[in-house]
Coordinates of C-alpha atoms in Angstrom, one line a residue:
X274 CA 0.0 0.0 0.0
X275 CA 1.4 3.3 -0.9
X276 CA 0.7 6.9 0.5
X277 CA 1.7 9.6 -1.9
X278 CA -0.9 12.4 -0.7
X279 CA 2.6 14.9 0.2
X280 CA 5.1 13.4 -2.1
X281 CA 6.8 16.2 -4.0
X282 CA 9.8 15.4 -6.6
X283 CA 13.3 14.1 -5.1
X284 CA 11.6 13.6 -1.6
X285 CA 12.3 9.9 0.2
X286 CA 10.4 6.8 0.9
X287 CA 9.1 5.9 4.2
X288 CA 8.7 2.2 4.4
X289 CA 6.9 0.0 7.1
X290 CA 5.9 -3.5 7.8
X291 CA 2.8 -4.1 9.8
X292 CA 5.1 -7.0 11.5
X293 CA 3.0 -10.2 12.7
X294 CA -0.6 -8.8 11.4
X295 CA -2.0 -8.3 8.1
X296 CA -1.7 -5.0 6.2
X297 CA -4.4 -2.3 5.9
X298 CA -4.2 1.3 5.6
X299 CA -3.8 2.2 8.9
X300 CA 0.5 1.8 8.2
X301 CA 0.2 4.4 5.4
X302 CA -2.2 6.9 7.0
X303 CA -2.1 6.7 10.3
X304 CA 1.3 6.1 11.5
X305 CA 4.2 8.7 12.6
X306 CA 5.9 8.3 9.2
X307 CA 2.7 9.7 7.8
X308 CA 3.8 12.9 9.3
X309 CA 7.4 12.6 8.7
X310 CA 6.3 12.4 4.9
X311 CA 4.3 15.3 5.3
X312 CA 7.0 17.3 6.7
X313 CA 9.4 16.0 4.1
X314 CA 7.3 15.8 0.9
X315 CA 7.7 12.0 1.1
X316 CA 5.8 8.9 0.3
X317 CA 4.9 5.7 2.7
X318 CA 4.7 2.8 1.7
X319 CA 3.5 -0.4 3.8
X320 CA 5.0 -3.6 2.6
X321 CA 3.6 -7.1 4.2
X322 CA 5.2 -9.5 6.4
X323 CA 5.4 -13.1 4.6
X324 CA 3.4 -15.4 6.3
X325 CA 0.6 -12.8 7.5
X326 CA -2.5 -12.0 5.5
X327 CA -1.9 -12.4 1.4
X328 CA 1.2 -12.7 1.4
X329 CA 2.5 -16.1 1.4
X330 CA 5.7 -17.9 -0.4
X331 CA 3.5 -21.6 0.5
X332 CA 0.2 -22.8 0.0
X333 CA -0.3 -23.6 3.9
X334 CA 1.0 -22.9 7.5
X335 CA 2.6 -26.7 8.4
X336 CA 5.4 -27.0 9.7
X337 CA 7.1 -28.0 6.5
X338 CA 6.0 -24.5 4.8
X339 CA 6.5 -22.4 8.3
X340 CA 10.7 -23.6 7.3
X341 CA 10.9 -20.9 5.3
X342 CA 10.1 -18.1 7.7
X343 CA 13.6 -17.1 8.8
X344 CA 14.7 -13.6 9.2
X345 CA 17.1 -14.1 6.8
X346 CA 14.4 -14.7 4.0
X347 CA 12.1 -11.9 5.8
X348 CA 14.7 -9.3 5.4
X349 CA 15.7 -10.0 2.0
X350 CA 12.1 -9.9 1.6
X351 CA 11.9 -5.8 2.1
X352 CA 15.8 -5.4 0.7
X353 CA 14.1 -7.0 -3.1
X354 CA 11.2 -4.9 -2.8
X355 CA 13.6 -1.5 -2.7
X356 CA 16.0 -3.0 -5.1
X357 CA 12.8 -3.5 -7.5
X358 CA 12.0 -0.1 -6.8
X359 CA 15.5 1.4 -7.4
X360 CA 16.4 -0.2 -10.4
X361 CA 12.5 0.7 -12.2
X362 CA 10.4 3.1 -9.7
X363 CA 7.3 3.1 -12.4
X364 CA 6.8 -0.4 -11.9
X365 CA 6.0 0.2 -8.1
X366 CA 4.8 3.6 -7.8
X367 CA 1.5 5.5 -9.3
X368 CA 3.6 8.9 -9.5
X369 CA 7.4 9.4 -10.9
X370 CA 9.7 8.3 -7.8
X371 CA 13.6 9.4 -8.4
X372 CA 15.5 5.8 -8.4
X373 CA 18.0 7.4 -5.7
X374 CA 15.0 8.5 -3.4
X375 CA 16.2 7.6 0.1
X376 CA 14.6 4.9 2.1
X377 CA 13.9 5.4 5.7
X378 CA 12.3 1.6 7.4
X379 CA 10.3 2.4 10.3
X380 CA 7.5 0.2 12.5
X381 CA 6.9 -0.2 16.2
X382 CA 7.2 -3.5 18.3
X383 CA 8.4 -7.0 16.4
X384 CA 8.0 -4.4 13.2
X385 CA 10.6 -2.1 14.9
X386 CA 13.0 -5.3 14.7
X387 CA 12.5 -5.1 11.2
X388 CA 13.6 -1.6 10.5
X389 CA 16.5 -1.9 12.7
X390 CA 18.2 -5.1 11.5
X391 CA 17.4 -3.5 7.6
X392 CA 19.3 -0.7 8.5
X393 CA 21.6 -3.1 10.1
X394 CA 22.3 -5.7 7.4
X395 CA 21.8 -3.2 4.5
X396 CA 23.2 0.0 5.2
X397 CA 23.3 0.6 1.4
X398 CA 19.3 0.4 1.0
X399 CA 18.3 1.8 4.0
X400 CA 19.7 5.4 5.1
X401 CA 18.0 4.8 8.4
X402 CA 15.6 3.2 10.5
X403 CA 12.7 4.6 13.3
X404 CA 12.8 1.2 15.9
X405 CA 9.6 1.6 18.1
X406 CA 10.0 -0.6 21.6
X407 CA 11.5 -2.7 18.9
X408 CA 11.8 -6.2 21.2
X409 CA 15.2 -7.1 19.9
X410 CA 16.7 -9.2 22.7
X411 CA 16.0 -12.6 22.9
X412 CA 14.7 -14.0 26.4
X413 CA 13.8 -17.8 27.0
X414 CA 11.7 -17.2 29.8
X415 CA 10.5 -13.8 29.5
X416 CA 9.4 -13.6 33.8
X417 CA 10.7 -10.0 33.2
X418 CA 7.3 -9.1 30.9
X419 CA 5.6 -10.4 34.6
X420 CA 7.7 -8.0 36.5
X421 CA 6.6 -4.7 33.9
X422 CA 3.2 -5.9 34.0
X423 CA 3.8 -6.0 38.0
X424 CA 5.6 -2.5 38.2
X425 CA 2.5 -1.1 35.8
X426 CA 0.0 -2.4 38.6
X427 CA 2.0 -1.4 41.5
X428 CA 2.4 2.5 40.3
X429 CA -1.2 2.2 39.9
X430 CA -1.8 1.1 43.3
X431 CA -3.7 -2.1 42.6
X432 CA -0.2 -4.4 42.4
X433 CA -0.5 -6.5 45.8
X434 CA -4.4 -7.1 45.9
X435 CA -4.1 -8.3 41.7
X436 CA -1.1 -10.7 43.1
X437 CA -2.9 -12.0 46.0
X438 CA -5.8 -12.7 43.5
X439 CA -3.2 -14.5 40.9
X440 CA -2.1 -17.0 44.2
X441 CA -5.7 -17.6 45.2
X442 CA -7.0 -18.5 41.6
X443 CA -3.4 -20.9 41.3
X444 CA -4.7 -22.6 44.8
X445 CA -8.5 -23.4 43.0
X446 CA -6.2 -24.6 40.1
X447 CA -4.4 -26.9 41.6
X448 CA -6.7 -28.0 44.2
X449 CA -8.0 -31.2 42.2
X450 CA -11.2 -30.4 43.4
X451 CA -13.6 -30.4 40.3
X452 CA -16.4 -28.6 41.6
X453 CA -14.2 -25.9 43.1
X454 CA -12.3 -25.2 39.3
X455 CA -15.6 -25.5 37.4
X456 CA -17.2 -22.5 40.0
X457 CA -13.9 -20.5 39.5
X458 CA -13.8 -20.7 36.0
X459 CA -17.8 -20.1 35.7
X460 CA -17.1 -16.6 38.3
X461 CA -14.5 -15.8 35.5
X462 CA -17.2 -16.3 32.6
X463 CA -14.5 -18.5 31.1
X464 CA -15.2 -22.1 29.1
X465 CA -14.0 -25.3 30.7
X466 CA -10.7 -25.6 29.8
X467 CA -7.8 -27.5 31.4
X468 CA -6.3 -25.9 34.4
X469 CA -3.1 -24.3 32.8
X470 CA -5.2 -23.1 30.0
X471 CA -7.7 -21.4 32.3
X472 CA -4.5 -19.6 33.8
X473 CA -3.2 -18.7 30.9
X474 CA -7.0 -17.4 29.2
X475 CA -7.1 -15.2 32.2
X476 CA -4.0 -13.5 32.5
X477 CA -4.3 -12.8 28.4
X478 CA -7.9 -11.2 29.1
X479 CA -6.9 -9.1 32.2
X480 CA -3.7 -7.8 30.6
X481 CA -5.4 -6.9 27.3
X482 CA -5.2 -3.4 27.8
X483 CA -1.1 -3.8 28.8
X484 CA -0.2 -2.8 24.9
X485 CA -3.0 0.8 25.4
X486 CA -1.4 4.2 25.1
X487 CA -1.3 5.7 28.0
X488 CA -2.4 9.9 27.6
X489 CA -3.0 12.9 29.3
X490 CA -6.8 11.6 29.4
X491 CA -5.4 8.6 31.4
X492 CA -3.9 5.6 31.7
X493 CA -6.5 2.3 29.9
X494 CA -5.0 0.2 32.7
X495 CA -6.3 2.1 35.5
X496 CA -10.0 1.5 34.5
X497 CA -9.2 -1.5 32.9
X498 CA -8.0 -3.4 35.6
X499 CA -7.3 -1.7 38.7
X500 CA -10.3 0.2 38.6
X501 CA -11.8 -3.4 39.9
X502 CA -9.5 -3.0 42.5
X503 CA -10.2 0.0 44.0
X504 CA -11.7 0.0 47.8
X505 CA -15.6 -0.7 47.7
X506 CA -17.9 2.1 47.5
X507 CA -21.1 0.1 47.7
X508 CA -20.4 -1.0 51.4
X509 CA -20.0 -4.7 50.2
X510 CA -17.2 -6.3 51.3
X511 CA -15.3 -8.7 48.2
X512 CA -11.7 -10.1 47.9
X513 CA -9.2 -9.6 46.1
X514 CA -10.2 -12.5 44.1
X515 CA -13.4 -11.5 43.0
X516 CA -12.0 -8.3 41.8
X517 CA -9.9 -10.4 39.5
X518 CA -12.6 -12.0 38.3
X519 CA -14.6 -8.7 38.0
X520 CA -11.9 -7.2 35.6
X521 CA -11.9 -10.5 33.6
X522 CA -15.6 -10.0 33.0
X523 CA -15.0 -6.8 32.1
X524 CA -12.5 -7.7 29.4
X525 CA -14.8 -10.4 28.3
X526 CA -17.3 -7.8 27.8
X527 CA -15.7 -4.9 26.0
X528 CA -13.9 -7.1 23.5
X529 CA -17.7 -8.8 23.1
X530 CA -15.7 -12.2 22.9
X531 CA -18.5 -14.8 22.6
X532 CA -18.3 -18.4 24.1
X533 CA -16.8 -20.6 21.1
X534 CA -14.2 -17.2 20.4
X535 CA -13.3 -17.4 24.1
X536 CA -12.7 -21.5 23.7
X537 CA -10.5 -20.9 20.4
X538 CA -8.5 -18.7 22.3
X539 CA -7.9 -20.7 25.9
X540 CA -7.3 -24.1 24.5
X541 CA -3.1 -24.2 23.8
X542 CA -4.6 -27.2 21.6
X543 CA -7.2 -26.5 19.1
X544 CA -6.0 -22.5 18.7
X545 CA -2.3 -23.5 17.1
X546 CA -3.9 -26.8 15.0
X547 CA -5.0 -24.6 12.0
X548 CA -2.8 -25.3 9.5
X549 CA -5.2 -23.2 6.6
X550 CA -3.1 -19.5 5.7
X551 CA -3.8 -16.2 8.2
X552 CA -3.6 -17.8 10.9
X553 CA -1.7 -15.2 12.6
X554 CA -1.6 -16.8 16.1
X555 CA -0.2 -20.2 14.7
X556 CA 2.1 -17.7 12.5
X557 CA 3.8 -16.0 15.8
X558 CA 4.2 -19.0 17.9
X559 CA 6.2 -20.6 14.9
X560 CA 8.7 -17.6 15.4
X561 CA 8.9 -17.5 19.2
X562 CA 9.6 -21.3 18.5
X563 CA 12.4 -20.9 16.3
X564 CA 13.8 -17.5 16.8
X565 CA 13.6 -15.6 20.5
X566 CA 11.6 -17.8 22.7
X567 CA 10.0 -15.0 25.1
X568 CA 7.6 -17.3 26.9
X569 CA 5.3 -15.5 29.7
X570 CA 6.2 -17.3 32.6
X571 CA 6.0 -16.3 36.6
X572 CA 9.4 -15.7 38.4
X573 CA 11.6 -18.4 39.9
X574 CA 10.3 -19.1 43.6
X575 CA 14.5 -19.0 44.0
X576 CA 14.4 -15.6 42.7
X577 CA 12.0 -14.6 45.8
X578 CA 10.0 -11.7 43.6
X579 CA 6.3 -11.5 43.3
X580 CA 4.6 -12.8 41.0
X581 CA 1.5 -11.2 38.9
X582 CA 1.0 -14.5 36.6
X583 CA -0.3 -18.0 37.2
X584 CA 2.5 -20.8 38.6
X585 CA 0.8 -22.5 36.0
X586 CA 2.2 -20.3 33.0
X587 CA 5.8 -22.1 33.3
X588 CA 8.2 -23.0 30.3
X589 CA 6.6 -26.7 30.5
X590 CA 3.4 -25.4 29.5
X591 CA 4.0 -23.1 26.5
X592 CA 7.5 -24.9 24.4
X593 CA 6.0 -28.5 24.2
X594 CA 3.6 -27.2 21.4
X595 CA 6.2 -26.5 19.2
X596 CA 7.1 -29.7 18.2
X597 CA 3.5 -30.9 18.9
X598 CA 2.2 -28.2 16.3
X599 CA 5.4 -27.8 14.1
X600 CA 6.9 -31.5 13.9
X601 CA 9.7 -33.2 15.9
X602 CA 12.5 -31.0 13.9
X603 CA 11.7 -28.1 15.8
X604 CA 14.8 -27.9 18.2
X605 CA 13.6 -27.7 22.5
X606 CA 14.4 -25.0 23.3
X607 CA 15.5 -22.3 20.9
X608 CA 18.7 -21.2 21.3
X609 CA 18.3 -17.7 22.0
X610 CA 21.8 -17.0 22.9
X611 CA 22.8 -18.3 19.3
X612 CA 19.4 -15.7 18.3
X613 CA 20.9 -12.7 20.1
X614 CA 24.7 -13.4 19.0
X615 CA 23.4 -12.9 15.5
X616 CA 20.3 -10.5 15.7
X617 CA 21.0 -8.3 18.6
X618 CA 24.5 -8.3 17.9
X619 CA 24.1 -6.9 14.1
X620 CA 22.5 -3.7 16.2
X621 CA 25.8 -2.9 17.7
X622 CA 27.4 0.3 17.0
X623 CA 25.2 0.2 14.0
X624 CA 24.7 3.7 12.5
X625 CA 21.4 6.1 11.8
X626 CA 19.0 4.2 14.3
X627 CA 16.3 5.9 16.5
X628 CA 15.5 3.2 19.2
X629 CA 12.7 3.7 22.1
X630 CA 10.9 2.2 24.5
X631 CA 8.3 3.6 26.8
X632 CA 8.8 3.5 30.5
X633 CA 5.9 1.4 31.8
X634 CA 5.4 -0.9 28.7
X635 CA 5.5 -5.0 29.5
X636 CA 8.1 -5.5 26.9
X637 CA 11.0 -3.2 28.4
X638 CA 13.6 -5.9 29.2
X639 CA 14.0 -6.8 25.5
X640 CA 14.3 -3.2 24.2
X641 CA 17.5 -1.9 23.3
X642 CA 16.4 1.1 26.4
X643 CA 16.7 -1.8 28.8
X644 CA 20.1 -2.1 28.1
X645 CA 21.3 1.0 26.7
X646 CA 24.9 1.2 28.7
X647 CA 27.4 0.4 26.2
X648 CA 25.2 -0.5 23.6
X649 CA 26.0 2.3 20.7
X650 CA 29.9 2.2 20.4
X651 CA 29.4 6.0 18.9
X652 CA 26.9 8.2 17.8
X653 CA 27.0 7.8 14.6
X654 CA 23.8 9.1 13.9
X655 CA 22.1 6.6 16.2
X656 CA 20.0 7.7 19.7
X657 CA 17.9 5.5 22.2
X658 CA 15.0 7.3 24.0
X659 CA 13.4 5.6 26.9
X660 CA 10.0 7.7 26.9
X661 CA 8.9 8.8 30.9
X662 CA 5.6 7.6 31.6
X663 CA 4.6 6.2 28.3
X664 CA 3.7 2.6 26.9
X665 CA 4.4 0.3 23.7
X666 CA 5.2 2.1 20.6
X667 CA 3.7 5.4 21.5
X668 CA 6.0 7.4 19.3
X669 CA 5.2 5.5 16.1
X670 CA 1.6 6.2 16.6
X671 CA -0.1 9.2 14.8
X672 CA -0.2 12.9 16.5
X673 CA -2.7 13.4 19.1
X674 CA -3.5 16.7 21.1
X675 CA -3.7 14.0 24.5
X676 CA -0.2 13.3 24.0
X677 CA 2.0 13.4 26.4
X678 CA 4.8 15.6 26.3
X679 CA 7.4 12.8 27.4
X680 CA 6.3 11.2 23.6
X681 CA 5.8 14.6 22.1
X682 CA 9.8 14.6 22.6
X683 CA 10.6 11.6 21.5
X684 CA 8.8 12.3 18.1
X685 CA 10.9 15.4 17.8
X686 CA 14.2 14.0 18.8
X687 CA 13.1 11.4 15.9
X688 CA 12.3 14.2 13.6
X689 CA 15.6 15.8 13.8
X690 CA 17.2 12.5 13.8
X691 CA 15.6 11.8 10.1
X692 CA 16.3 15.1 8.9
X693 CA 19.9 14.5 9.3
X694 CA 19.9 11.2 7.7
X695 CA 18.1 12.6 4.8
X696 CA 20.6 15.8 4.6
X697 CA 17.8 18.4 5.4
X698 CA 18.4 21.3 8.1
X699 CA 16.0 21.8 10.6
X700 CA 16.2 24.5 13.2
X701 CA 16.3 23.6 16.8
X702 CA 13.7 23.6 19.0
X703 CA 13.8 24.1 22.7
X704 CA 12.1 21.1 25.0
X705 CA 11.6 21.1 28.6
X706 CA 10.7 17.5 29.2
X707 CA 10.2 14.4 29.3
X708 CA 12.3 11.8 27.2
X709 CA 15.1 10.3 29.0
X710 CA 18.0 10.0 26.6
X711 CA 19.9 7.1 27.4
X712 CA 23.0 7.1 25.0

């Protein structure tokens, strides 16, 4: 999909990927790079992912046809659509494109990942990339997305009651009394479902505001979630774990998820064993199989932090469907150090990259802001922003007056960023907050 409403002659390309979901027009019009084309007479255009929506090299998901969804054939991927655009521009483009327009990559979350390693691994396609809370480092077993999710609650207020509520749902779980699991998971307007899966539907529905922008209008997970959490006003006494199960309600109700949508999406089983294309879920867990791992789990009891996710939700319960959905070949477990050797590494010192990460978003720990001391070996036309106060991909979202200023910043330390990339002056702007610069 292309956006060419501000293109004027000689300006450059901003390109995106929507990542792991299929392409619409949302990553042409509504994105930050819309603006940055605006602001530079350029073009966007949105290029899809292989494997997601129409655009697939086999004629199914198996685990035969998922072989060839490596990030080696992903990134060549984007590097053969700007060759093809390069070498004859008419054959891609409704209007007259110069074949030495410069290509900015740009996309938020896993599509962040994208941009940077582009940039990365071809430095003479790309003049630059825009890497959103780009999750970059590889983690086997990801308790740290727990501990965000925990430090999210917790500076809302709500963190030891939702904790308390996790520990009491576990004890029902693992009870072995029937009657007492098929009340709990009734009170939680969830299907029956085996007890792990029950966990894990739960903690997906509760946190499934986690990913929200958070604005001057507020903060989604405060109403959300802890909202259920709050002291009662009615003069009715209820614990912590009905609260839970009054948020989880709540979730089930504003996504209107009905009954067999709700079973599809709790059973580990039947919601990987579509093998039929765009089958996005089935499409991700392939990659967490075979590239970075990042399983959800709870902390190590030896590690003596609390916990804001189900015992249940341990590394036994998410890797064995790889090889049960994707065939024995499937190595257990990825090798994630081998991962980030190669695909972390490649970002290292690497030039005319704009990494951020907002400050209260679950996937923190495996941003490049997480780890930002001695990551850049120089400048070199390269920054990383962690954004104060702000959640997932904020900056790569379109302009909003209900911004907050902390992202306002980051945008315009991005801004200049690009402008220098692309060889245009800019004149500086005086900012009194927010972004915490961490190069």
């Amino acid at each position: 999909m292309i956006n060419s409403t501000f293109y004027k002659s000689g300006g450059p390309v901003f390109m995106i990927t929507p990542g792991e979901t299929p392409l619409e027009s949302y990553y042409t019009d509504n994105v930050h790079l819309t603006s940055l084309a605006q602001s530079t007479g350029g073009l966007v255009v949105a290029v899809e992912h292989r494997f997601y929506g129409q655009s697939n090299p086999m004629p199914d998901l198996s685990g035969a046809s998922l072989a060839y969804l490596t990030i080696e054939n992903v990134l060549e991927d984007f590097a053969a659509f700007i060759r093809a655009f390069k070498a004859d521009p008419s054959s891609i483009f409704p209007i007259t494109v110069s074949k030495d327009a410069k290509v900015v990559f740009g996309g938020g979350s896993y599509a962040g990942n994208v941009a940077a390693w582009m940039r990365a691994k071809y430095p003479d396609l790309v003049e630059g990339a825009w890497a959103s809370s780009a999750v970059v480092y590889g983690i086997l077993e990801n308790y740290q997305y727990d501990q965000s999710y925990g430090h999210h609650l917790n500076v809302l207020g709500c963190g030891t009651c939702f904790a308390q509520a996790v520990k009491d749902l576990d004890d029902i779980l693992l009870s072995g009394n029937s009657q007492k699991i098929a009340e709990a998971q009734q009170k939680f307007g969830i299907p029956p479902l085996s007890i792990a899966d029950s966990a894990a539907l739960v903690a997906a529905l509760v946190s499934s505001a986690a990913n929200d922008p958070i604005t001057q209008a507020g903060d989604p997970m405060a109403y959300a979630v802890c909202s259920y959490f709050a002291n009662n006003t009615d003069g009715q006494s209820s614990t912590c774990l009905d609260k839970y199960a009054a948020a989880t309600n709540a979730a089930i109700e504003r996504m209107g998820l009905l009954p067999n949508i709700l079973l599809i999406m709790g059973n580990s089983s039947l919601g990987l064993d579509y093998t039929a294309l765009d089958q996005v879920s089935r499409t991700w867990y392939y990659q967490m199989c075979t590239w970075f791992g990042g399983w959800q789990v709870p902390p190590p009891k030896s590690t003596g932090l609390t916990g804001y996710r189900s015992q249940l939700l341990n590394i036994d319960y998410w890797q064995p469907n790889c090889q049960n959905k994707f065939g024995s070949q499937i190595p257990i477990p990825v090798n994630v150090d081998a991962y980030n050797r190669q695909w972390f590494d490649i970002l290292r010192g690497a030039s005319n990259i704009f990494y951020t990460a907002g400050e209260l978003e679950i996937w923190r720990d495996q941003t490049v802001a997480a780890m930002s001391k001695n990551f850049l070996q120089s400048r070199r036309g390269s920054r990383i922003v962690l954004i104060n106060g702000a959640n997932h991909g904020q900056d790569m979202q379109p302009e909003s007056e209900w911004d907050l200023d902390s992202v306002k910043e980051a945008r315009r330390i991005g801004n200049k960023l690009v402008s220098r990339w692309l060889g245009i002056r800019t004149r500086p702007r005086s900012s009194s907050v927010a972004s915490r610069d961490c190069t």
